[in-house]
Coordinates of C-alpha atoms in Angstrom, one line a residue:
X23 CA 10.4 1.8 51.8
X24 CA 12.5 3.7 49.2
X25 CA 11.4 4.1 45.6
X26 CA 14.4 6.2 44.6
X27 CA 16.2 3.4 42.8
X28 CA 13.2 1.7 41.2
X29 CA 12.9 2.0 37.5
X30 CA 9.8 1.9 35.3
X31 CA 10.2 0.5 31.8
X32 CA 7.7 1.1 29.1
X33 CA 7.7 -1.2 26.1
X34 CA 5.8 -0.6 22.9
X35 CA 3.4 -3.5 22.2
X36 CA 1.3 -2.5 19.2
X37 CA 0.7 0.2 16.6
X38 CA -2.4 0.2 14.4
X39 CA -2.6 2.5 11.4
X40 CA -4.3 2.7 8.0
X41 CA -2.7 3.9 4.8
X42 CA -3.5 7.4 3.4
X43 CA -5.9 7.2 0.4
X44 CA -3.3 8.5 -2.1
X45 CA -1.6 6.9 -5.1
X46 CA 2.3 6.4 -4.8
X47 CA 1.9 6.3 -1.0
X48 CA 3.4 2.9 -0.4
X49 CA 6.9 1.6 -1.1
X50 CA 8.4 -1.9 -0.6
X51 CA 12.1 -1.7 -0.1
X52 CA 15.1 -4.0 -0.7
X53 CA 15.2 -4.2 3.2
X54 CA 11.9 -6.2 2.9
X55 CA 10.1 -3.5 4.9
X56 CA 7.1 -1.6 3.6
X57 CA 6.7 2.2 4.2
X58 CA 3.5 4.2 3.9
X59 CA 1.9 7.5 5.0
X60 CA -0.7 7.5 7.8
X61 CA -1.9 11.1 8.2
X62 CA 1.4 13.1 8.9
X63 CA 3.5 10.1 10.0
X64 CA 5.6 7.7 8.0
X65 CA 4.9 4.2 9.1
X66 CA 7.1 1.1 8.7
X67 CA 5.8 -2.4 8.7
X68 CA 7.3 -5.8 8.4
X69 CA 5.3 -8.1 6.0
X70 CA 6.8 -11.3 7.5
X71 CA 5.4 -10.5 11.0
X72 CA 2.4 -8.5 9.8
X73 CA 3.2 -5.9 12.5
X74 CA 3.9 -2.2 12.3
X75 CA 7.5 -1.7 13.7
X76 CA 7.6 2.1 14.1
X77 CA 6.3 5.5 13.0
X78 CA 8.5 8.4 11.9
X79 CA 7.2 11.8 13.0
X80 CA 8.5 14.9 11.3
X81 CA 6.0 16.0 8.6
X82 CA 3.5 18.7 9.4
X83 CA 1.2 17.8 6.6
X84 CA -0.3 14.6 5.2
X85 CA 2.3 12.3 3.8
X86 CA 1.6 11.8 0.0
X87 CA 4.4 9.5 -1.1
X88 CA 7.3 7.3 0.1
X89 CA 10.2 5.7 -1.7
X90 CA 13.0 3.4 -0.6
X91 CA 16.6 3.6 -1.7
X92 CA 17.3 0.9 -2.7
X93 CA 13.8 -0.2 -3.7
X94 CA 12.6 -3.8 -4.2
X95 CA 13.9 -3.5 -7.8
X96 CA 17.5 -3.5 -6.6
X97 CA 17.1 -6.1 -3.8
X98 CA 19.5 -8.4 -5.7
X99 CA 22.3 -5.8 -5.2
X100 CA 21.5 -4.8 -1.6
X101 CA 22.4 -8.0 0.3
X102 CA 25.5 -6.4 1.9
X103 CA 24.1 -2.9 2.6
X104 CA 24.3 -1.9 6.3
X105 CA 22.1 1.2 5.9
X106 CA 18.9 1.7 3.9
X107 CA 17.3 5.1 3.1
X108 CA 13.7 6.2 2.7
X109 CA 12.3 9.4 1.1
X110 CA 8.9 10.8 2.1
X111 CA 7.1 13.8 0.6
X112 CA 4.0 15.6 2.0
X113 CA 1.2 17.9 1.0
X114 CA 3.2 21.0 1.8
X115 CA 6.0 20.1 -0.6
X116 CA 8.4 19.1 2.2
X117 CA 10.7 16.0 1.5
X118 CA 12.6 14.2 4.3
X119 CA 15.3 11.6 3.9
X120 CA 15.4 9.0 6.6
X121 CA 18.3 6.6 7.4
X122 CA 17.8 3.0 8.8
X123 CA 20.8 1.2 10.3
X124 CA 20.1 -2.6 9.9
X125 CA 22.6 -3.5 12.7
X126 CA 20.4 -2.1 15.5
X127 CA 17.2 -1.2 13.6
X128 CA 17.6 2.5 14.5
X129 CA 16.0 5.2 12.5
X130 CA 17.1 8.8 12.2
X131 CA 16.1 11.7 10.0
X132 CA 19.2 12.1 7.8
X133 CA 18.2 15.4 6.2
X134 CA 15.3 17.6 5.1
X135 CA 15.6 18.7 1.5
X136 CA 15.6 22.4 0.7
X137 CA 12.1 23.4 -0.1
X138 CA 11.8 23.3 -3.9
X139 CA 8.1 22.5 -4.4
X140 CA 5.5 25.1 -3.5
X141 CA 2.6 22.5 -3.5
X142 CA 2.2 18.9 -2.6
X143 CA 4.7 16.2 -3.7
X144 CA 3.0 13.7 -6.1
X145 CA 5.7 11.2 -6.8
X146 CA 9.2 10.2 -5.7
X147 CA 11.4 7.8 -7.7
X148 CA 15.1 7.0 -7.7
X149 CA 17.8 4.4 -7.9
X150 CA 21.3 3.7 -6.5
X151 CA 24.1 4.6 -8.9
X152 CA 26.6 2.9 -6.5
X153 CA 26.5 1.8 -2.8
X154 CA 27.0 5.4 -1.7
X155 CA 25.4 7.4 -4.4
X156 CA 21.8 7.7 -5.6
X157 CA 19.8 9.8 -8.1
X158 CA 16.2 10.5 -7.4
X159 CA 13.4 12.7 -8.9
X160 CA 10.4 14.4 -7.3
X161 CA 7.3 15.8 -8.9
X162 CA 4.7 18.2 -7.5
X163 CA 1.3 19.6 -8.3
X164 CA 3.0 23.0 -8.7
X165 CA 4.1 21.9 -12.2
X166 CA 7.8 21.2 -11.4
X167 CA 10.0 18.1 -11.4
X168 CA 13.3 18.2 -9.5
X169 CA 16.2 15.8 -10.1
X170 CA 18.6 15.3 -7.1
X171 CA 21.9 13.6 -6.4
X172 CA 22.6 12.4 -2.9
X173 CA 25.9 10.9 -1.6
X174 CA 25.5 8.7 1.5
X175 CA 28.0 8.7 4.3
X176 CA 30.3 5.7 4.8
X177 CA 29.4 5.5 8.6
X178 CA 26.1 5.8 10.5
X179 CA 25.3 9.2 11.8
X180 CA 27.4 11.2 9.4
X181 CA 26.0 13.8 7.0
X182 CA 24.6 13.1 3.5
X183 CA 25.7 15.4 0.7
X184 CA 22.8 16.5 -1.4
X185 CA 22.7 18.5 -4.6
X186 CA 19.8 19.5 -6.9
X187 CA 20.8 18.7 -10.4
X188 CA 17.9 20.4 -12.2
X189 CA 14.4 21.7 -11.9
X190 CA 12.2 21.1 -14.9
X191 CA 9.1 23.3 -15.3
X192 CA 6.4 21.2 -17.0
X193 CA 3.6 23.8 -17.0
X194 CA 0.0 24.0 -15.8
X195 CA -0.7 20.3 -16.2
X196 CA 1.4 18.7 -13.4
X197 CA 3.2 15.3 -13.6
X198 CA 1.9 12.6 -11.3
X199 CA 4.2 9.7 -12.0
X200 CA 8.0 9.4 -12.7
X201 CA 10.5 6.6 -13.5
X202 CA 14.3 6.8 -13.7
X203 CA 16.6 4.3 -15.4
X204 CA 20.0 4.0 -16.9
X205 CA 19.7 3.6 -20.7
X206 CA 21.2 0.5 -22.3
X207 CA 24.4 0.3 -24.2
X208 CA 26.8 1.3 -21.3
X209 CA 26.5 4.9 -22.4
X210 CA 26.2 6.4 -19.0
X211 CA 23.0 8.1 -20.0
X212 CA 20.1 8.4 -17.6
X213 CA 16.5 8.5 -18.8
X214 CA 13.6 10.1 -16.9
X215 CA 10.0 9.2 -18.0
X216 CA 7.2 11.4 -16.7
X217 CA 3.5 11.3 -17.2
X218 CA 0.5 13.3 -15.9
X219 CA -2.6 15.1 -16.8
X220 CA -2.1 15.7 -20.6
X221 CA -2.1 12.0 -21.6
X222 CA 1.4 12.0 -22.9
X223 CA 4.6 10.4 -21.6
X224 CA 7.7 12.7 -21.8
X225 CA 11.2 11.2 -22.0
X226 CA 14.1 13.3 -20.8
X227 CA 17.8 12.2 -21.0
X228 CA 21.0 13.3 -19.4
X229 CA 24.7 12.3 -19.4
X230 CA 25.7 11.4 -15.9
X231 CA 24.8 14.3 -13.7
X232 CA 24.4 16.7 -16.6
X233 CA 21.5 18.7 -18.0
X234 CA 18.3 16.8 -18.7
X235 CA 17.1 17.4 -22.3
X236 CA 13.7 16.4 -23.6
X237 CA 14.3 13.5 -26.1
X238 CA 10.7 12.7 -27.2
X239 CA 7.1 12.3 -26.2
X240 CA 5.0 9.1 -26.4
X241 CA 1.4 9.4 -27.4
X242 CA -1.2 6.6 -27.2
X243 CA -3.0 6.8 -23.9
X244 CA -6.3 8.7 -24.0
X245 CA -6.6 9.7 -20.3
X246 CA -4.3 10.7 -17.5
X247 CA -1.1 8.7 -17.1
X248 CA -1.1 7.2 -13.7
X249 CA 2.0 5.0 -13.4
X250 CA 5.4 4.4 -15.2
X251 CA 8.1 1.9 -14.5
X252 CA 11.3 1.1 -16.4
X253 CA 12.6 -2.4 -16.4
X254 CA 16.3 -3.2 -15.9
X255 CA 18.2 -3.7 -19.2
X256 CA 17.3 -6.8 -21.2
X257 CA 20.2 -8.4 -23.0
X258 CA 19.1 -10.2 -26.2
X259 CA 21.3 -11.5 -28.9
X260 CA 20.9 -8.5 -31.3
X261 CA 20.8 -5.3 -29.2
X262 CA 20.4 -4.2 -25.6
X263 CA 17.0 -2.6 -24.6
X264 CA 15.0 -1.5 -21.7
X265 CA 11.2 -1.7 -21.4
X266 CA 8.9 1.0 -20.1
X267 CA 5.5 0.1 -18.9
X268 CA 2.8 2.8 -18.5
X269 CA -0.8 2.6 -17.2
X270 CA -3.6 5.1 -17.4
X271 CA -7.1 6.1 -16.5
X272 CA -8.1 4.9 -20.0
X273 CA -8.0 1.3 -18.4
X274 CA -5.1 0.3 -20.7
X275 CA -1.5 -0.7 -20.1
X276 CA 1.2 -0.1 -22.7
X277 CA 4.7 -1.5 -22.9
X278 CA 7.3 0.6 -24.8
X279 CA 10.7 -0.8 -25.9
X280 CA 13.8 1.5 -26.0
X281 CA 16.6 -0.2 -28.0
X282 CA 20.2 1.0 -28.3
X283 CA 21.2 1.7 -31.9
X284 CA 24.7 3.0 -31.7
X285 CA 27.0 6.0 -31.5
X286 CA 26.5 9.0 -33.9
X287 CA 30.0 10.4 -33.5
X288 CA 32.6 9.6 -36.2
X289 CA 36.4 9.4 -35.5
X290 CA 36.8 13.2 -35.5
X291 CA 34.2 13.4 -32.8
X292 CA 31.7 15.4 -35.0
X293 CA 28.1 14.3 -35.4
X294 CA 26.8 12.9 -38.6
X295 CA 23.1 13.5 -38.2
X296 CA 22.4 12.4 -41.7
X297 CA 23.2 8.8 -40.6
X298 CA 19.6 8.4 -39.3
X299 CA 17.9 7.7 -42.6
X300 CA 14.2 7.3 -43.2
X301 CA 14.6 3.6 -43.2
X302 CA 15.5 3.7 -39.5
X303 CA 12.0 4.9 -38.6
X304 CA 10.2 1.8 -40.0
X305 CA 10.4 0.0 -36.6
X306 CA 9.6 3.2 -34.6
X307 CA 10.8 6.7 -33.9
X308 CA 14.5 7.3 -33.2
X309 CA 15.7 9.8 -30.7
X310 CA 19.1 11.1 -30.0
X311 CA 20.5 11.3 -26.4
X312 CA 24.0 12.8 -26.1
X313 CA 26.0 11.2 -28.9
X314 CA 23.9 8.0 -29.1
X315 CA 20.7 7.1 -30.9
X316 CA 17.8 4.9 -29.6
X317 CA 14.8 3.4 -31.2
X318 CA 11.5 3.4 -29.4
X319 CA 8.5 1.2 -30.3
X320 CA 5.3 0.0 -28.8
X321 CA 5.9 -3.6 -27.7
X322 CA 2.4 -4.4 -26.5
X323 CA -1.0 -3.1 -25.3
X324 CA -2.6 -4.9 -22.3
X325 CA -6.3 -4.8 -22.0
X326 CA -8.1 -6.5 -19.2
X327 CA -8.9 -4.1 -16.4
X328 CA -12.4 -2.6 -16.2
X329 CA -11.4 0.7 -14.4
X330 CA -8.5 3.1 -14.0
X331 CA -5.2 1.4 -13.7
X332 CA -3.4 3.2 -10.8
X333 CA -0.1 1.3 -10.8
X334 CA 2.2 -1.0 -12.8
X335 CA 5.5 -2.5 -11.7
X336 CA 8.0 -4.8 -13.2
X337 CA 8.8 -8.0 -11.3
X338 CA 12.1 -7.4 -9.3
X339 CA 15.1 -8.9 -11.0
X340 CA 16.9 -11.9 -9.6
X341 CA 20.6 -12.8 -9.4
X342 CA 21.7 -14.5 -12.6
X343 CA 24.3 -17.2 -13.1
X344 CA 26.2 -15.2 -15.7
X345 CA 28.6 -13.1 -13.8
X346 CA 29.1 -10.3 -16.4
X347 CA 25.5 -9.2 -16.3
X348 CA 24.8 -10.1 -12.6
X349 CA 21.0 -10.2 -12.8
X350 CA 18.0 -11.5 -14.8
X351 CA 15.0 -9.2 -15.5
X352 CA 11.8 -11.4 -15.6
X353 CA 9.2 -10.6 -18.2
X354 CA 6.4 -10.1 -15.7
X355 CA 4.3 -7.0 -14.7
X356 CA 2.0 -6.4 -11.7
X357 CA -0.9 -4.0 -12.2
X358 CA -3.4 -2.7 -9.7
X359 CA -6.7 -1.1 -10.6
X360 CA -9.8 0.6 -9.2
X361 CA -11.8 -2.4 -10.5
X362 CA -10.7 -4.2 -7.2
X363 CA -8.2 -6.5 -8.9
X364 CA -4.5 -6.9 -9.2
X365 CA -3.2 -8.8 -12.3
X366 CA 0.1 -10.4 -13.2
X367 CA 0.9 -10.2 -17.0
X368 CA 3.5 -12.3 -18.8
X369 CA 4.2 -13.1 -22.5
X370 CA 3.2 -16.5 -23.8
X371 CA 6.2 -18.8 -24.5
X372 CA 5.2 -19.6 -28.1
X373 CA 3.6 -16.5 -29.4
X374 CA 5.2 -13.8 -27.2
X375 CA 1.7 -12.3 -26.7
X376 CA 1.3 -10.7 -23.3
X377 CA -1.5 -12.4 -21.3
X378 CA -3.0 -12.0 -17.8
X379 CA -1.8 -15.1 -15.9
X380 CA -2.9 -14.3 -12.3
X381 CA -5.8 -12.2 -11.0
X382 CA -6.4 -11.6 -7.3
X383 CA -8.9 -9.5 -5.4
X384 CA -11.9 -10.0 -7.6
X385 CA -14.1 -11.5 -4.9
X386 CA -13.5 -8.6 -2.5
X387 CA -16.5 -6.4 -1.7
X388 CA -14.6 -4.2 0.7
X389 CA -11.6 -2.8 -1.2
X390 CA -13.6 -0.3 -3.4
X391 CA -10.6 -0.4 -5.7
X392 CA -6.8 -0.5 -5.4
X393 CA -4.6 2.5 -5.3
X394 CA -1.3 0.7 -5.9
X395 CA 0.3 -2.7 -6.2
X396 CA 3.8 -3.8 -5.2
X397 CA 6.0 -6.8 -5.6
X398 CA 8.0 -8.2 -2.6
X399 CA 11.7 -8.2 -3.2
X400 CA 11.7 -12.0 -3.8
X401 CA 8.6 -11.8 -6.1
X402 CA 6.8 -14.4 -4.0
X403 CA 4.4 -11.9 -2.4
X404 CA 2.3 -9.0 -3.8
X405 CA 0.8 -6.2 -1.8
X406 CA -2.1 -3.8 -2.6
X407 CA -3.5 -0.8 -0.7
X408 CA -7.1 0.1 -1.1
X409 CA -9.7 2.9 -0.9
X410 CA -10.4 2.2 2.8
X411 CA -6.8 2.6 3.9
X412 CA -6.5 -1.2 4.1
X413 CA -3.7 -3.5 2.9
X414 CA -4.2 -6.7 1.0
X415 CA -1.4 -9.2 0.6
X416 CA -1.1 -12.5 -1.4
X417 CA 1.7 -15.0 -1.2
X418 CA 2.5 -17.6 -3.9
X419 CA 2.7 -20.8 -1.9
X420 CA 2.5 -23.1 -4.9
X421 CA 5.4 -25.3 -5.8
X422 CA 5.0 -26.4 -9.4
X423 CA 2.1 -24.1 -10.3
X424 CA 1.0 -20.7 -9.0
X425 CA -1.2 -20.6 -5.9
X426 CA -1.7 -17.1 -4.5
X427 CA -3.2 -17.1 -1.0
X428 CA -4.3 -14.1 1.1
X429 CA -1.9 -13.2 4.0
X430 CA -2.2 -11.4 7.3
X431 CA -1.4 -7.6 7.2
X432 CA -1.4 -4.8 9.7
X433 CA -4.6 -2.7 9.9
X434 CA -5.9 0.4 11.5
X435 CA -7.9 3.6 11.1
X436 CA -7.2 5.7 8.0
X437 CA -8.7 8.9 9.6
X438 CA -8.4 10.6 13.0
X439 CA -9.0 8.3 16.0
X440 CA -11.5 10.0 18.2
X441 CA -11.9 7.7 21.2
X442 CA -10.6 4.5 22.8
X443 CA -11.9 2.3 25.6
X444 CA -10.6 -0.8 27.3
X445 CA -12.8 -3.9 27.7
X446 CA -14.1 -4.3 31.2
X447 CA -11.6 -7.2 31.9
X448 CA -8.9 -5.7 29.8
X449 CA -8.9 -8.4 27.1
X450 CA -9.2 -6.0 24.2
X451 CA -9.1 -2.3 23.1
X452 CA -12.0 -0.7 21.3
X453 CA -11.4 2.4 19.1
X454 CA -13.6 4.7 17.0
X455 CA -12.6 7.1 14.3
X456 CA -13.7 9.6 11.7
X457 CA -13.2 6.8 9.1
X458 CA -16.7 5.7 10.3
X459 CA -15.6 2.4 11.8
X460 CA -15.3 0.9 15.3
X461 CA -12.5 -1.6 15.6
X462 CA -11.4 -4.1 18.3
X463 CA -7.7 -4.9 18.8
X464 CA -6.5 -7.7 21.0
X465 CA -3.3 -9.8 21.6
X466 CA -3.7 -13.1 19.7
X467 CA -2.5 -16.0 21.9
X468 CA 0.1 -17.8 19.8
X469 CA -0.2 -21.6 20.1
X470 CA 3.1 -22.2 18.2
X471 CA 5.9 -22.8 20.8
X472 CA 8.5 -21.6 18.3
X473 CA 7.0 -18.1 18.0
X474 CA 8.1 -15.0 19.9
X475 CA 5.0 -14.3 22.0
X476 CA 1.6 -13.0 21.2
X477 CA 1.0 -10.5 18.4
X478 CA -1.7 -7.8 18.5
X479 CA -4.2 -7.9 15.7
X480 CA -7.6 -6.3 14.7
X481 CA -10.0 -9.1 15.6
X482 CA -13.3 -7.5 14.8
X483 CA -15.0 -4.4 13.3
X484 CA -18.2 -4.2 15.2
X485 CA -19.6 -1.1 13.6
X486 CA -19.2 0.2 10.0
X487 CA -21.3 3.4 9.9
X488 CA -22.5 6.1 7.5
X489 CA -21.4 9.0 9.8
X490 CA -18.0 9.9 11.4
X491 CA -17.9 8.4 14.9
X492 CA -16.9 10.7 17.7
X493 CA -17.0 8.7 20.9
X494 CA -17.6 5.3 22.6
X495 CA -17.9 3.8 26.0
X496 CA -17.9 0.2 27.1
X497 CA -20.9 -0.7 29.3
X498 CA -22.0 -3.6 31.5
X499 CA -23.9 -6.2 29.6
X500 CA -26.0 -9.2 30.9
X501 CA -22.9 -11.3 31.1
X502 CA -21.9 -10.1 27.7
X503 CA -19.8 -7.4 26.0
X504 CA -21.6 -4.2 25.2
X505 CA -20.6 -0.7 24.0
X506 CA -22.4 2.5 23.2
X507 CA -21.1 4.8 20.4
X508 CA -22.0 8.3 19.3
X509 CA -21.5 9.6 15.8
X510 CA -22.3 12.8 13.8
X511 CA -26.0 12.2 14.5
X512 CA -28.5 12.7 17.4
X513 CA -28.7 9.1 18.5
X514 CA -26.4 7.0 20.6
X515 CA -26.3 3.4 19.5
X516 CA -25.8 0.3 21.8
X517 CA -24.1 -2.8 20.4
X518 CA -24.0 -6.3 21.9
X519 CA -21.3 -8.9 21.1
X520 CA -22.6 -11.8 19.0
X521 CA -21.7 -15.5 19.5
X522 CA -19.2 -15.5 16.7
X523 CA -17.2 -12.7 18.4
X524 CA -17.3 -14.4 21.8
X525 CA -15.9 -17.6 20.3
X526 CA -13.2 -15.7 18.4
X527 CA -12.2 -13.8 21.6
X528 CA -12.1 -17.0 23.6
X529 CA -9.9 -18.7 21.0
X530 CA -7.6 -15.6 20.7
X531 CA -7.0 -15.0 24.4
X532 CA -7.3 -18.3 26.2
X533 CA -5.3 -21.5 26.4
X534 CA -8.3 -23.8 26.1
X535 CA -9.9 -24.4 22.7
X536 CA -13.4 -25.5 24.0
X537 CA -16.0 -22.9 24.3
X538 CA -18.2 -22.7 27.5
X539 CA -21.6 -24.3 26.9
X540 CA -23.6 -22.0 29.2
X541 CA -22.6 -18.9 27.2
X542 CA -23.5 -20.7 23.9
X543 CA -27.1 -21.3 25.3
X544 CA -27.5 -17.7 26.5
X545 CA -26.4 -15.8 23.3
X546 CA -28.9 -16.4 20.5
X547 CA -27.3 -13.9 18.0
X548 CA -24.6 -15.2 15.7
X549 CA -23.6 -11.9 14.0
X550 CA -25.1 -8.9 12.1
X551 CA -25.8 -7.7 8.6
X552 CA -25.1 -4.2 7.3
X553 CA -28.1 -2.2 6.2
X554 CA -28.2 -0.8 2.7
X555 CA -27.7 2.8 4.0
X556 CA -25.0 1.7 6.4
X557 CA -26.7 3.1 9.5
X558 CA -28.2 0.3 11.6
X559 CA -27.0 -3.3 11.8
X560 CA -29.6 -6.1 12.0
X561 CA -29.0 -9.3 14.0
X562 CA -28.4 -12.7 12.4
X563 CA -29.8 -15.4 14.7
X564 CA -28.2 -18.8 15.5
X565 CA -31.0 -20.8 14.1
X566 CA -31.3 -18.8 10.9
X567 CA -27.9 -19.8 9.4
X568 CA -29.5 -22.0 6.6
X569 CA -31.2 -18.9 5.1
X570 CA -27.9 -17.1 4.7
X571 CA -26.4 -19.9 2.6
X572 CA -29.4 -19.8 0.2
X573 CA -29.1 -16.0 -0.2
X574 CA -25.4 -16.3 -1.2
X575 CA -26.5 -17.6 -4.6
X576 CA -27.7 -14.1 -5.4
X577 CA -26.0 -12.9 -8.6
X578 CA -26.8 -9.3 -8.2
X579 CA -24.1 -8.7 -5.6
X580 CA -22.4 -5.9 -7.5
X581 CA -25.5 -3.8 -7.9
X582 CA -25.6 -0.7 -5.8
X583 CA -28.8 -1.6 -3.9
X584 CA -27.7 -4.9 -2.5
X585 CA -25.2 -5.5 0.3
X586 CA -23.8 -9.0 0.6
X587 CA -25.0 -11.1 3.5
X588 CA -22.6 -11.5 6.3
X589 CA -21.4 -15.1 7.1
X590 CA -20.3 -14.7 10.8
X591 CA -18.0 -17.5 12.0
X592 CA -15.7 -18.1 14.9
X593 CA -12.2 -17.3 13.7
X594 CA -9.2 -19.5 14.6
X595 CA -6.6 -17.2 13.2
X596 CA -6.4 -13.4 12.9
X597 CA -8.8 -12.2 10.2
X598 CA -7.9 -10.5 6.9
X599 CA -9.6 -7.4 5.6
X600 CA -12.4 -9.1 3.7
X601 CA -13.5 -10.9 6.8
X602 CA -13.3 -7.8 9.0
X603 CA -15.2 -5.6 6.7
X604 CA -18.3 -7.8 6.4
X605 CA -18.4 -10.7 8.8
X606 CA -17.5 -9.4 12.2
X607 CA -20.2 -6.8 12.7
X608 CA -22.1 -6.6 16.0
X609 CA -25.9 -6.2 16.1
X610 CA -27.4 -2.9 17.3
X611 CA -29.6 -3.6 20.4
X612 CA -30.8 -0.1 21.4
X613 CA -31.0 3.5 20.2
X614 CA -30.7 6.2 22.8
X615 CA -32.7 9.3 21.8
X616 CA -32.8 12.7 23.4
X617 CA -30.2 15.1 21.9
X618 CA -31.1 17.7 19.4
X619 CA -27.6 18.0 17.9
X620 CA -24.7 15.7 16.9
X621 CA -23.2 13.7 19.7
X622 CA -19.8 14.9 21.0
X623 CA -18.7 12.7 23.9
X624 CA -19.9 9.7 26.0
X625 CA -18.7 8.2 29.3
X626 CA -19.8 5.5 31.6
X627 CA -19.6 5.0 35.4
X628 CA -17.3 2.4 36.9
X629 CA -20.0 -0.1 37.4
X630 CA -21.0 0.2 33.7
X631 CA -24.7 0.8 34.4
X632 CA -25.0 4.6 33.7
X633 CA -24.0 6.4 30.5
X634 CA -23.6 10.2 30.3
X635 CA -23.6 11.9 26.9
X636 CA -23.1 15.4 25.6
X637 CA -23.8 17.0 22.2
X638 CA -22.7 20.0 20.2

């Protein structure tokens, strides 16, 4: 028998990863793909399939920020593009440009930027000037902001041409957010807004690829500026304008209006500075950029969030019927805050007063605040990333009125994965991590005949702990699933699968819908509740379900002492983050004492009856 000609093929089935706990980490591109940083890797996921497609290794430090060229804001222009580009910046100041060819979904690192930042990159923003040319800006905690111009090749695999237009030194208080835009009035002027730790917004302007000159500074916020975003030009009857939205740790959102006033040059080409009279300043300050003047005014102040507002973003424009403009910029803003909510703001039709029209996320106990919010390119979906590395997505499925419903998203650990173990029959994979969670991933059997096979999902989070978890082993239960885990403590803990998990697993992996009666009679535990300290998990018994429902009426859920009661149920579709964080816990059945130091590793014999453990 000859094995010389036999080939072995390996196919990637599943990637699980959580998002780094950093603002500006996520970007949703015109390609309808989402990028984010997971430790040192750049991760790409598809919101439609809720699966991670690939990871891009290359950074040697934690990835701080990613930005698509073109971003979701320019999706209306990007229908014919064959290649999309992605920028990523890390904690060492390294920035890499990646190229995606849509024809064959192939990625390649197009170039690594010359090292211009001595410390971590805090923000990347940019826009496409044409189909082959883009301008982008990068900021760093070393107190510099660099503006770059990149010319993309006309065919895949060729070199990009990069030039650094300017490096602005902003001083000891670094900038943490940037936004670039073309100023209205067809002047060819580019505006760069930046905000950071001194509570002011600075506006710089440049002609084409010329020198950036500080035009003005905007005061009003009373704490760090966290996010800035320019709208695309808005064409009204009187004068063209762009809007700049800013958010801050003072919990407020401000909308600033930049209106084109006209040229300052007379026929001889000399400037008449005296033309800007005192009367011009009644509506707001006037600044000069190149040979043009612009008026800036505070359009609105949006109050509604109860904690720091980490991100604001204009709704992506849509294609317009009028050919000469080509797009329509909706008056709609998405904001994400540490108060666990995302809000959509729009002006009222009659009064023009900006109001909060949609709020999502307020019932969540698991997010611990949102670090950023993003529109989908079609503005039908919104995505947030939270404190625990988790994603939260809502889609507007309403026809005549808005109806935002939670959607499936990829999930995974947001800190180092320390151990993995297969279930004894291979139905699922169990993983533990320094993010203090144990997670179970399994292929979810797709009952839709039109779909392309089974998709892997996180189906349970059996342990949410108060210590980093170092090791785990699956052991033999009495006809049930059991595992033992060891964390940065002296005890090993044994967990046993509750009835709700057994039913979920049966539904996810088998063709039949009915659950075996004998198992139902044997297992008396339905689920588990988290303890207040997050150390041990207490069982919820099958016949005690009525007590849970009564406890749900407790109004003091948001006090620090109380932890909401779990409501374990058998799941008939892959769970979202809110369900995973609270309602899929396993009860702890035993503690194994003996070690005098923190546990280091665990293993189990093949029969699953003996466990060996070692400690530091």
